[in-house]
Amino acid sequence: MVESESQCTSQMRLLIDQISIQQGKIVALEEAKKLQDEEYVHLKALVQDLEKKGLQSLLNHLEVPVAAVVIMACNRPDYLQRTVQSVLKYQTSVASKFPLFVSQDGTNPDVKNVALSFKQITYLQHLDFTPVHTERPGELIAYYKIARHYKWALDELFIKHNFNRVIILEDDMEIAPDFFNYFEATASILDSDKTIMAVSSWNDNGQVQFVHDPKTLYRSDFFPGLGWMLSKSIWDELSPKWPKAYWDDWIRLKEIHGERQFIRPEVCRTYNFGEHGSSMGQFFKQYLEPIKLNDVHVDWRTMDLSYLTEDKFVRHFAKLVADAKPVHGGPDAVLKAHNIDGDVRIQYRDQADFEQIARGFGIFEEWKDGIPRTAYKGVVVFRHQTSRRIYLVGPDSLKLLGLEDA
């Protein structure tokens, strides 16, 4: 009997111990579940946060840039520093739309150090030690090296980096506050109007005494350069036949630009401060130093630029010319224009006649391949005495504008 009770007690204790163990396991499992639940909530929040950041990052990468911006540099570190600081002043807020590059030709260590000192810049370096053979005696080798550098840099940006558009700046330029806004607004015209070869921020006759309205844009048969945007389709055409030297004058040849034109502003969106360079300061004092750099904010996004399309612009410009009062040219053309209120148009007979009239007013006299600087259909327009426009009209201009009877 005693043995039976002892066995029963032993079994009872064993059962109690097992229940205690199971209860301990339950408590442990409940604790583990609680920790797992907390960990789940934490991990879920972490995943959601990562997904949000990942999606934002993806969206950021999915935003197609308007254009890459490349500053072409060689051996002027102080100029490059000034240019980069001017560009970053307005580029930082639109960096995803306008990624910034510096392309250096050669190995100048100070230029490289300046470029690498800015974290916002992607640095490119063109190294080409192939000897340069000029085609004519006395030519500067620099113009050949510049042409090589341009081709390499644009191939890098359009082909290797696959940008749709590129804006080219030089290392001696400052930009206007609305520089990027201007190029963003004109990008769609560059894409859709195949009669536009490039968009420029420059007006050769943009000296302070010849400009008035920062909102006015023109089409031109003359390639302005000096801060300009082109598209990949145009580069695909130009790259295989790119010249050995003098690339800008090459683009100005009719056989290269054909019937296509260039958009340019009345008031420049770039200022060229490079008195010392490959052009040896040519024209600097007379033509570059007095350039008016736009200093007012123009919200190009709100402006209707459809008047710049080929069919509309020819009618728009023809009306402006037709409404101007005709004045006979000659040595006293400036005096005659001075004494007439409102816009004036002056006919020129040929290049020599144009040069004489242009010299009287102080605008650019130069022609390239039969086209005066800034001209549209042979017409060169500039402001005189603030807001008045002067139109220098070529022998065929009225016919080209459909104004034979004007």
Short mmCIF file of N, CA and C in Angstrom, two decimals, residues 49-177:
data_model
loop_
_atom_site.label_atom_id
_atom_site.label_comp_id
_atom_site.label_asym_id
_atom_site.label_seq_id
_atom_site.Cartn_x
_atom_site.Cartn_y
_atom_site.Cartn_z
N ASP A 49 10.24 51.49 -46.03
CA ASP A 49 11.12 52.65 -46.17
C ASP A 49 12.09 52.45 -47.34
N LEU A 50 12.65 51.22 -47.41
CA LEU A 50 13.58 50.90 -48.50
C LEU A 50 12.88 50.94 -49.86
N GLU A 51 11.65 50.42 -49.88
CA GLU A 51 10.88 50.44 -51.13
C GLU A 51 10.63 51.87 -51.56
N LYS A 52 10.29 52.69 -50.59
CA LYS A 52 10.00 54.10 -50.89
C LYS A 52 11.25 54.78 -51.44
N LYS A 53 12.40 54.54 -50.76
CA LYS A 53 13.65 55.15 -51.22
C LYS A 53 14.08 54.57 -52.56
N GLY A 54 13.91 53.27 -52.70
CA GLY A 54 14.27 52.61 -53.95
C GLY A 54 13.44 53.12 -55.11
N LEU A 55 12.15 53.29 -54.87
CA LEU A 55 11.26 53.79 -55.91
C LEU A 55 11.62 55.22 -56.27
N GLN A 56 11.92 56.01 -55.22
CA GLN A 56 12.30 57.39 -55.48
C GLN A 56 13.59 57.45 -56.28
N SER A 57 14.54 56.57 -55.89
CA SER A 57 15.79 56.51 -56.63
C SER A 57 15.56 56.10 -58.07
N LEU A 58 14.67 55.12 -58.23
CA LEU A 58 14.33 54.66 -59.58
C LEU A 58 13.69 55.77 -60.38
N LEU A 59 12.78 56.50 -59.72
CA LEU A 59 12.11 57.61 -60.40
C LEU A 59 13.12 58.68 -60.79
N ASN A 60 14.08 58.91 -59.88
CA ASN A 60 15.10 59.91 -60.18
C ASN A 60 15.91 59.50 -61.40
N HIS A 61 16.23 58.20 -61.46
CA HIS A 61 16.99 57.71 -62.61
C HIS A 61 16.14 57.66 -63.87
N LEU A 62 14.83 57.54 -63.69
CA LEU A 62 13.94 57.48 -64.85
C LEU A 62 13.70 58.86 -65.45
N GLU A 63 14.00 59.92 -64.69
CA GLU A 63 13.83 61.27 -65.23
C GLU A 63 14.88 61.50 -66.31
N VAL A 64 14.41 61.60 -67.54
CA VAL A 64 15.33 61.76 -68.66
C VAL A 64 15.86 63.19 -68.67
N PRO A 65 17.17 63.37 -68.65
CA PRO A 65 17.72 64.73 -68.65
C PRO A 65 17.30 65.52 -69.89
N VAL A 66 17.18 66.82 -69.74
CA VAL A 66 16.93 67.68 -70.89
C VAL A 66 18.16 67.66 -71.79
N ALA A 67 19.33 67.85 -71.19
CA ALA A 67 20.58 67.84 -71.95
C ALA A 67 21.76 67.72 -71.01
N ALA A 68 22.79 67.02 -71.45
CA ALA A 68 24.06 67.08 -70.74
C ALA A 68 24.69 68.44 -71.05
N VAL A 69 25.40 68.99 -70.07
CA VAL A 69 26.10 70.26 -70.26
C VAL A 69 27.59 69.98 -70.14
N VAL A 70 28.35 70.31 -71.18
CA VAL A 70 29.79 70.05 -71.14
C VAL A 70 30.55 71.36 -71.30
N ILE A 71 31.50 71.57 -70.38
CA ILE A 71 32.40 72.72 -70.46
C ILE A 71 33.71 72.22 -71.07
N MET A 72 34.08 72.78 -72.21
CA MET A 72 35.28 72.37 -72.92
C MET A 72 36.48 73.14 -72.36
N ALA A 73 37.48 72.42 -71.88
CA ALA A 73 38.61 73.07 -71.21
C ALA A 73 39.93 72.52 -71.77
N CYS A 74 41.01 73.30 -71.51
CA CYS A 74 42.32 72.83 -71.96
C CYS A 74 43.40 73.24 -70.96
N ASN A 75 43.75 74.52 -70.94
CA ASN A 75 44.92 74.92 -70.15
C ASN A 75 44.72 76.25 -69.41
N ARG A 76 43.45 76.58 -69.09
CA ARG A 76 43.18 77.85 -68.39
C ARG A 76 42.41 77.57 -67.10
N PRO A 77 43.11 77.17 -66.04
CA PRO A 77 42.43 76.80 -64.80
C PRO A 77 41.63 77.94 -64.16
N ASP A 78 42.17 79.17 -64.24
CA ASP A 78 41.46 80.30 -63.64
C ASP A 78 40.17 80.59 -64.39
N TYR A 79 40.20 80.49 -65.72
CA TYR A 79 38.99 80.67 -66.52
C TYR A 79 37.97 79.58 -66.20
N LEU A 80 38.46 78.33 -66.12
CA LEU A 80 37.55 77.21 -65.85
C LEU A 80 36.86 77.39 -64.50
N GLN A 81 37.61 77.81 -63.49
CA GLN A 81 37.06 78.04 -62.16
C GLN A 81 35.90 79.05 -62.23
N ARG A 82 36.11 80.13 -62.94
CA ARG A 82 35.10 81.18 -63.06
C ARG A 82 33.86 80.66 -63.81
N THR A 83 34.10 79.89 -64.86
CA THR A 83 32.98 79.35 -65.65
C THR A 83 32.15 78.36 -64.82
N VAL A 84 32.83 77.44 -64.15
CA VAL A 84 32.12 76.42 -63.36
C VAL A 84 31.29 77.09 -62.26
N GLN A 85 31.86 78.07 -61.59
CA GLN A 85 31.12 78.75 -60.52
C GLN A 85 29.88 79.46 -61.07
N SER A 86 30.00 80.05 -62.26
CA SER A 86 28.84 80.70 -62.88
C SER A 86 27.77 79.69 -63.23
N VAL A 87 28.18 78.54 -63.78
CA VAL A 87 27.21 77.51 -64.17
C VAL A 87 26.52 76.91 -62.96
N LEU A 88 27.30 76.58 -61.92
CA LEU A 88 26.71 75.95 -60.72
C LEU A 88 25.74 76.87 -59.99
N LYS A 89 25.92 78.15 -60.15
CA LYS A 89 25.01 79.12 -59.51
C LYS A 89 23.56 78.85 -59.91
N TYR A 90 23.37 78.40 -61.16
CA TYR A 90 22.01 78.18 -61.66
C TYR A 90 21.72 76.71 -61.98
N GLN A 91 22.77 75.88 -62.06
CA GLN A 91 22.57 74.47 -62.42
C GLN A 91 22.18 73.60 -61.24
N THR A 92 22.60 73.96 -60.03
CA THR A 92 22.41 73.10 -58.86
C THR A 92 20.94 72.73 -58.66
N SER A 93 20.04 73.67 -58.85
CA SER A 93 18.61 73.40 -58.62
C SER A 93 17.98 72.55 -59.73
N VAL A 94 18.68 72.39 -60.85
CA VAL A 94 18.14 71.59 -61.97
C VAL A 94 19.14 70.53 -62.41
N ALA A 95 19.94 70.06 -61.43
CA ALA A 95 21.07 69.17 -61.75
C ALA A 95 20.62 67.88 -62.44
N SER A 96 19.45 67.33 -62.04
CA SER A 96 19.01 66.08 -62.65
C SER A 96 18.59 66.26 -64.11
N LYS A 97 18.18 67.48 -64.45
CA LYS A 97 17.79 67.78 -65.84
C LYS A 97 19.00 68.13 -66.70
N PHE A 98 20.05 68.66 -66.06
CA PHE A 98 21.21 69.14 -66.80
C PHE A 98 22.50 68.65 -66.14
N PRO A 99 22.81 67.34 -66.24
CA PRO A 99 24.06 66.83 -65.64
C PRO A 99 25.27 67.53 -66.25
N LEU A 100 26.23 67.85 -65.38
CA LEU A 100 27.34 68.73 -65.77
C LEU A 100 28.65 67.94 -65.93
N PHE A 101 29.34 68.20 -67.05
CA PHE A 101 30.61 67.56 -67.36
C PHE A 101 31.66 68.64 -67.65
N VAL A 102 32.90 68.32 -67.34
CA VAL A 102 34.03 69.10 -67.85
C VAL A 102 34.87 68.14 -68.68
N SER A 103 35.14 68.53 -69.92
CA SER A 103 36.00 67.73 -70.78
C SER A 103 37.31 68.48 -70.99
N GLN A 104 38.38 67.89 -70.51
CA GLN A 104 39.69 68.53 -70.61
C GLN A 104 40.48 67.92 -71.75
N ASP A 105 41.05 68.77 -72.59
CA ASP A 105 41.95 68.32 -73.64
C ASP A 105 43.37 68.43 -73.12
N GLY A 106 44.04 67.29 -72.98
CA GLY A 106 45.42 67.32 -72.52
C GLY A 106 45.58 67.04 -71.04
N THR A 107 46.76 67.39 -70.52
CA THR A 107 47.16 66.92 -69.19
C THR A 107 47.46 68.03 -68.19
N ASN A 108 47.05 69.25 -68.48
CA ASN A 108 47.35 70.35 -67.56
C ASN A 108 46.84 70.00 -66.15
N PRO A 109 47.75 69.84 -65.17
CA PRO A 109 47.33 69.37 -63.83
C PRO A 109 46.45 70.36 -63.09
N ASP A 110 46.64 71.66 -63.31
CA ASP A 110 45.84 72.66 -62.60
C ASP A 110 44.39 72.64 -63.09
N VAL A 111 44.21 72.45 -64.39
CA VAL A 111 42.85 72.34 -64.94
C VAL A 111 42.15 71.11 -64.38
N LYS A 112 42.89 70.00 -64.33
CA LYS A 112 42.31 68.76 -63.80
C LYS A 112 41.92 68.93 -62.33
N ASN A 113 42.77 69.57 -61.57
CA ASN A 113 42.49 69.79 -60.15
C ASN A 113 41.25 70.65 -59.95
N VAL A 114 41.10 71.70 -60.78
CA VAL A 114 39.91 72.55 -60.68
C VAL A 114 38.67 71.72 -60.96
N ALA A 115 38.69 70.93 -62.04
CA ALA A 115 37.52 70.12 -62.41
C ALA A 115 37.17 69.13 -61.30
N LEU A 116 38.19 68.47 -60.74
CA LEU A 116 37.93 67.44 -59.73
C LEU A 116 37.58 68.03 -58.37
N SER A 117 37.78 69.32 -58.20
CA SER A 117 37.46 69.95 -56.90
C SER A 117 35.95 70.16 -56.74
N PHE A 118 35.18 70.01 -57.82
CA PHE A 118 33.73 70.17 -57.76
C PHE A 118 33.06 68.80 -57.83
N LYS A 119 32.41 68.39 -56.74
CA LYS A 119 31.79 67.06 -56.69
C LYS A 119 30.59 66.95 -57.62
N GLN A 120 30.05 68.09 -58.05
CA GLN A 120 28.87 68.07 -58.93
C GLN A 120 29.22 67.76 -60.38
N ILE A 121 30.51 67.67 -60.68
CA ILE A 121 30.98 67.54 -62.06
C ILE A 121 31.45 66.13 -62.36
N THR A 122 31.13 65.65 -63.56
CA THR A 122 31.74 64.42 -64.08
C THR A 122 32.89 64.85 -64.98
N TYR A 123 34.08 64.33 -64.67
CA TYR A 123 35.29 64.76 -65.38
C TYR A 123 35.61 63.81 -66.53
N LEU A 124 35.87 64.39 -67.70
CA LEU A 124 36.31 63.64 -68.87
C LEU A 124 37.68 64.17 -69.29
N GLN A 125 38.55 63.29 -69.76
CA GLN A 125 39.88 63.74 -70.20
C GLN A 125 40.20 63.16 -71.56
N HIS A 126 40.51 64.06 -72.50
CA HIS A 126 40.86 63.67 -73.87
C HIS A 126 42.37 63.66 -74.00
N LEU A 127 42.93 62.49 -74.24
CA LEU A 127 44.38 62.36 -74.41
C LEU A 127 44.64 61.87 -75.83
N ASP A 128 45.21 62.73 -76.65
CA ASP A 128 45.51 62.38 -78.04
C ASP A 128 46.87 62.99 -78.37
N PHE A 129 47.88 62.11 -78.45
CA PHE A 129 49.23 62.58 -78.67
C PHE A 129 49.67 62.41 -80.14
N THR A 130 48.69 62.13 -81.01
CA THR A 130 48.99 62.02 -82.44
C THR A 130 49.46 63.37 -82.96
N PRO A 131 50.56 63.41 -83.69
CA PRO A 131 51.06 64.70 -84.22
C PRO A 131 50.01 65.38 -85.11
N VAL A 132 49.96 66.71 -85.01
CA VAL A 132 49.04 67.49 -85.83
C VAL A 132 49.77 68.01 -87.06
N HIS A 133 49.18 67.76 -88.22
CA HIS A 133 49.74 68.27 -89.47
C HIS A 133 48.77 69.29 -90.04
N THR A 134 49.17 70.56 -90.02
CA THR A 134 48.30 71.61 -90.55
C THR A 134 48.26 71.51 -92.08
N GLU A 135 47.17 72.00 -92.65
CA GLU A 135 47.00 71.89 -94.10
C GLU A 135 47.56 73.09 -94.85
N ARG A 136 47.75 74.22 -94.14
CA ARG A 136 48.29 75.42 -94.78
C ARG A 136 49.40 76.00 -93.91
N PRO A 137 50.41 76.60 -94.52
CA PRO A 137 51.52 77.17 -93.74
C PRO A 137 51.04 78.28 -92.79
N GLY A 138 51.62 78.31 -91.61
CA GLY A 138 51.32 79.39 -90.67
C GLY A 138 50.06 79.18 -89.84
N GLU A 139 49.36 78.07 -90.04
CA GLU A 139 48.13 77.83 -89.27
C GLU A 139 48.46 77.47 -87.82
N LEU A 140 47.57 77.85 -86.92
CA LEU A 140 47.73 77.47 -85.52
C LEU A 140 47.31 76.02 -85.32
N ILE A 141 48.17 75.26 -84.67
CA ILE A 141 47.86 73.85 -84.35
C ILE A 141 46.64 73.77 -83.44
N ALA A 142 46.45 74.81 -82.62
CA ALA A 142 45.36 74.80 -81.62
C ALA A 142 44.00 74.52 -82.25
N TYR A 143 43.73 75.08 -83.44
CA TYR A 143 42.42 74.89 -84.06
C TYR A 143 42.19 73.43 -84.45
N TYR A 144 43.26 72.71 -84.78
CA TYR A 144 43.16 71.29 -85.10
C TYR A 144 42.90 70.48 -83.83
N LYS A 145 43.61 70.84 -82.76
CA LYS A 145 43.42 70.14 -81.48
C LYS A 145 42.00 70.35 -80.94
N ILE A 146 41.50 71.58 -81.09
CA ILE A 146 40.14 71.89 -80.62
C ILE A 146 39.12 71.04 -81.36
N ALA A 147 39.26 70.93 -82.67
CA ALA A 147 38.32 70.13 -83.47
C ALA A 147 38.34 68.66 -83.04
N ARG A 148 39.54 68.12 -82.80
CA ARG A 148 39.66 66.73 -82.32
C ARG A 148 38.95 66.55 -80.97
N HIS A 149 39.20 67.52 -80.10
CA HIS A 149 38.62 67.44 -78.75
C HIS A 149 37.09 67.46 -78.81
N TYR A 150 36.53 68.37 -79.61
CA TYR A 150 35.07 68.47 -79.74
C TYR A 150 34.48 67.15 -80.23
N LYS A 151 35.08 66.58 -81.25
CA LYS A 151 34.54 65.32 -81.78
C LYS A 151 34.58 64.22 -80.72
N TRP A 152 35.71 64.13 -80.01
CA TRP A 152 35.84 63.09 -78.98
C TRP A 152 34.80 63.28 -77.89
N ALA A 153 34.69 64.52 -77.37
CA ALA A 153 33.78 64.79 -76.24
C ALA A 153 32.33 64.55 -76.64
N LEU A 154 31.93 64.98 -77.83
CA LEU A 154 30.54 64.79 -78.25
C LEU A 154 30.25 63.32 -78.55
N ASP A 155 31.23 62.60 -79.07
CA ASP A 155 31.05 61.14 -79.23
C ASP A 155 30.85 60.48 -77.86
N GLU A 156 31.64 60.90 -76.87
CA GLU A 156 31.50 60.35 -75.51
C GLU A 156 30.09 60.56 -74.97
N LEU A 157 29.58 61.78 -75.10
CA LEU A 157 28.30 62.13 -74.49
C LEU A 157 27.11 61.56 -75.26
N PHE A 158 27.17 61.58 -76.56
CA PHE A 158 26.05 61.10 -77.36
C PHE A 158 26.06 59.59 -77.54
N ILE A 159 27.24 59.01 -77.74
CA ILE A 159 27.32 57.58 -78.06
C ILE A 159 27.56 56.74 -76.80
N LYS A 160 28.60 57.07 -76.05
CA LYS A 160 28.90 56.29 -74.84
C LYS A 160 27.87 56.51 -73.74
N HIS A 161 27.53 57.78 -73.46
CA HIS A 161 26.58 58.10 -72.38
C HIS A 161 25.13 58.19 -72.86
N ASN A 162 24.94 58.20 -74.16
CA ASN A 162 23.60 58.10 -74.76
C ASN A 162 22.65 59.24 -74.39
N PHE A 163 23.16 60.46 -74.32
CA PHE A 163 22.29 61.61 -74.09
C PHE A 163 21.55 61.97 -75.38
N ASN A 164 20.34 62.49 -75.23
CA ASN A 164 19.56 62.91 -76.40
C ASN A 164 19.99 64.28 -76.91
N ARG A 165 20.46 65.13 -75.98
CA ARG A 165 20.88 66.49 -76.35
C ARG A 165 22.10 66.86 -75.51
N VAL A 166 22.93 67.73 -76.07
CA VAL A 166 24.10 68.22 -75.35
C VAL A 166 24.21 69.73 -75.55
N ILE A 167 24.50 70.44 -74.45
CA ILE A 167 24.79 71.88 -74.50
C ILE A 167 26.29 72.05 -74.34
N ILE A 168 26.90 72.77 -75.28
CA ILE A 168 28.35 72.94 -75.28
C ILE A 168 28.69 74.35 -74.82
N LEU A 169 29.48 74.41 -73.75
CA LEU A 169 30.03 75.68 -73.26
C LEU A 169 31.54 75.63 -73.37
N GLU A 170 32.17 76.78 -73.40
CA GLU A 170 33.63 76.85 -73.38
C GLU A 170 34.07 77.37 -72.02
N ASP A 171 35.37 77.22 -71.74
CA ASP A 171 35.86 77.49 -70.38
C ASP A 171 36.09 78.97 -70.10
N ASP A 172 35.47 79.84 -70.92
CA ASP A 172 35.60 81.29 -70.68
C ASP A 172 34.23 81.96 -70.79
N MET A 173 33.22 81.31 -70.22
CA MET A 173 31.85 81.80 -70.35
C MET A 173 31.15 81.89 -69.00
N GLU A 174 30.34 82.92 -68.85
CA GLU A 174 29.39 83.01 -67.75
C GLU A 174 27.99 82.90 -68.34
N ILE A 175 27.04 82.41 -67.53
CA ILE A 175 25.70 82.19 -68.05
C ILE A 175 24.67 83.08 -67.34
N ALA A 176 23.54 83.28 -68.02
CA ALA A 176 22.46 84.11 -67.50
C ALA A 176 21.58 83.32 -66.53
N PRO A 177 20.80 84.01 -65.69
CA PRO A 177 19.94 83.31 -64.72
C PRO A 177 18.93 82.36 -65.37
#
